[in-house]
């Protein structure tokens, strides 16, 4: 079993930034971030060469990974009140990522992000 632990959430004012981390206990392949009602936030392939973002966050969020550390990051800039949510990290047993939550096999417990206006 792959275990995922999210961290980096907190309270931030609108326009501010946060950096979320997803640390894995084992090797992961494609990784995605989700929030709210299974809304796709961002995804990244195993190599890190292919990424995708949900329409509501594109241009503001950046996903990256450091495979040597088995960690995926989500840099969130220009945060808005609508970004307030619990953010979940998910990993799939495939190299490429998907946008649907059903495509992922392992899930973290989530980290709370609250944006005040």
XYZ file of N, CA, C and O in Angstrom, residues 50-99:
200
model
N 4.452 16.027 -18.071
C 3.101 16.348 -18.510
C 2.290 16.777 -17.294
O 2.235 16.061 -16.296
N 1.686 17.931 -17.386
C 0.850 18.444 -16.306
C -0.457 18.969 -16.873
O -0.561 19.276 -18.058
N -1.447 19.082 -16.012
C -2.732 19.639 -16.397
C -3.365 20.291 -15.187
O -3.060 19.937 -14.038
N -4.265 21.241 -15.445
C -4.895 21.997 -14.375
C -6.375 22.171 -14.634
O -6.827 22.217 -15.782
N -7.123 22.268 -13.553
C -8.518 22.610 -13.687
C -8.673 24.043 -14.145
O -7.813 24.897 -13.890
N -9.779 24.322 -14.813
C -9.983 25.650 -15.371
C -9.968 26.746 -14.313
O -9.525 27.864 -14.580
N -10.434 26.445 -13.127
C -10.540 27.461 -12.100
C -9.201 27.847 -11.485
O -9.112 28.864 -10.798
N -8.151 27.049 -11.719
C -6.861 27.325 -11.087
C -5.736 27.537 -12.074
O -4.627 27.923 -11.660
N -5.970 27.303 -13.353
C -4.902 27.439 -14.333
C -4.363 28.870 -14.339
O -5.110 29.840 -14.248
N -3.055 28.964 -14.430
C -2.397 30.251 -14.388
C -2.040 30.703 -12.993
O -1.251 31.650 -12.839
N -2.608 30.048 -11.972
C -2.338 30.419 -10.587
C -1.626 29.322 -9.808
O -0.833 29.608 -8.920
N -1.922 28.073 -10.133
C -1.337 26.936 -9.424
C -0.305 26.248 -10.306
O -0.442 26.203 -11.536
N 0.704 25.672 -9.675
C 1.735 24.925 -10.376
C 2.019 23.633 -9.631
O 2.306 23.651 -8.433
N 1.934 22.517 -10.337
C 2.235 21.220 -9.751
C 3.623 20.779 -10.198
O 4.023 21.011 -11.346
N 4.357 20.165 -9.303
C 5.688 19.672 -9.610
C 5.986 18.475 -8.724
O 5.234 18.175 -7.794
N 7.070 17.781 -9.020
C 7.425 16.630 -8.194
C 8.926 16.448 -8.135
O 9.665 16.828 -9.046
N 9.356 15.850 -7.042
C 10.744 15.492 -6.831
C 10.743 14.005 -6.515
O 10.500 13.605 -5.377
N 10.995 13.196 -7.527
C 10.907 11.752 -7.348
C 11.968 11.205 -6.399
O 11.767 10.165 -5.775
N 13.092 11.896 -6.286
C 14.119 11.466 -5.348
C 13.619 11.541 -3.915
O 14.080 10.797 -3.047
N 12.674 12.446 -3.662
C 12.095 12.606 -2.335
C 10.701 12.000 -2.230
O 10.079 12.086 -1.170
N 10.218 11.422 -3.319
C 8.861 10.866 -3.356
C 7.835 11.897 -2.892
O 6.932 11.592 -2.109
N 7.974 13.095 -3.396
C 7.123 14.198 -2.964
C 6.597 14.967 -4.164
O 7.347 15.244 -5.102
N 5.325 15.310 -4.113
C 4.681 16.152 -5.110
C 4.267 17.451 -4.441
O 3.802 17.447 -3.298
N 4.418 18.545 -5.152
C 4.120 19.856 -4.608
C 3.017 20.537 -5.400
O 2.843 20.299 -6.590
N 2.288 21.388 -4.730
C 1.305 22.231 -5.381
C 1.532 23.653 -4.903
O 1.202 23.994 -3.762
N 2.114 24.463 -5.762
C 2.331 25.864 -5.457
C 1.081 26.637 -5.838
O 0.669 26.617 -6.999
N 0.483 27.308 -4.887
C -0.758 28.030 -5.096
C -0.497 29.519 -4.904
O -0.146 29.955 -3.806
N -0.667 30.279 -5.968
C -0.458 31.719 -5.938
C -1.763 32.453 -6.205
O -2.700 31.896 -6.775
N -1.785 33.713 -5.814
C -2.969 34.547 -6.020
C -4.236 33.835 -5.558
O -5.224 33.732 -6.288
N -4.207 33.375 -4.346
C -5.329 32.603 -3.817
C -6.580 33.456 -3.673
O -6.515 34.645 -3.351
N -7.715 32.818 -3.913
C -9.015 33.449 -3.819
C -9.842 32.765 -2.742
O -9.561 31.633 -2.352
N -10.871 33.448 -2.302
C -11.739 32.870 -1.286
C -12.351 31.558 -1.760
O -12.560 30.639 -0.962
N -12.627 31.452 -3.047
C -13.215 30.232 -3.593
C -12.257 29.044 -3.568
O -12.677 27.912 -3.805
N -10.987 29.290 -3.307
C -10.024 28.206 -3.198
C -10.089 27.504 -1.848
O -9.427 26.484 -1.648
N -10.842 28.061 -0.921
C -10.980 27.451 0.395
C -11.558 26.052 0.273
O -12.631 25.855 -0.297
N -10.838 25.083 0.788
C -11.257 23.688 0.672
C -10.238 22.803 1.373
O -9.148 23.239 1.732
N -10.616 21.550 1.544
C -9.653 20.527 1.921
C -9.045 19.989 0.636
O -9.774 19.574 -0.272
N -7.738 19.993 0.554
C -7.038 19.523 -0.636
C -6.506 18.121 -0.404
O -5.831 17.851 0.593
N -6.798 17.244 -1.342
C -6.411 15.852 -1.245
C -5.403 15.501 -2.327
O -5.572 15.877 -3.489
N -4.399 14.770 -1.946
C -3.428 14.225 -2.872
C -3.814 12.789 -3.191
O -4.198 12.031 -2.295
N -3.731 12.408 -4.453
C -4.085 11.066 -4.881
C -3.048 10.540 -5.853
O -2.502 11.293 -6.663
N -2.795 9.243 -5.787
C -1.816 8.606 -6.655
C -2.449 7.446 -7.397
O -3.292 6.733 -6.856
N -2.034 7.259 -8.643
C -2.530 6.181 -9.476
C -1.422 5.192 -9.785
O -0.237 5.549 -9.767
N -1.804 3.974 -10.085
C -0.847 2.948 -10.482
C -0.618 2.985 -11.988
O -0.610 1.966 -12.669
N -0.429 4.177 -12.513
C -0.164 4.366 -13.925
C 0.749 5.563 -14.093
O 0.786 6.453 -13.244
N 1.442 5.593 -15.212
C 2.393 6.672 -15.454
C 1.678 7.980 -15.740
O 2.079 9.043 -15.255
N 0.612 7.907 -16.530
C -0.131 9.095 -16.899
C -1.253 9.359 -15.910
O -1.796 8.440 -15.293
N -1.613 10.620 -15.780
C -2.655 11.006 -14.845
C -4.006 11.079 -15.536
O -4.111 11.114 -16.752
N -5.033 11.108 -14.718
C -6.384 11.317 -15.208
C -7.027 12.454 -14.452
O -6.545 12.882 -13.399
N -8.126 12.977 -15.000
C -8.838 14.075 -14.355
C -9.951 13.598 -13.432
O -10.426 14.367 -12.590
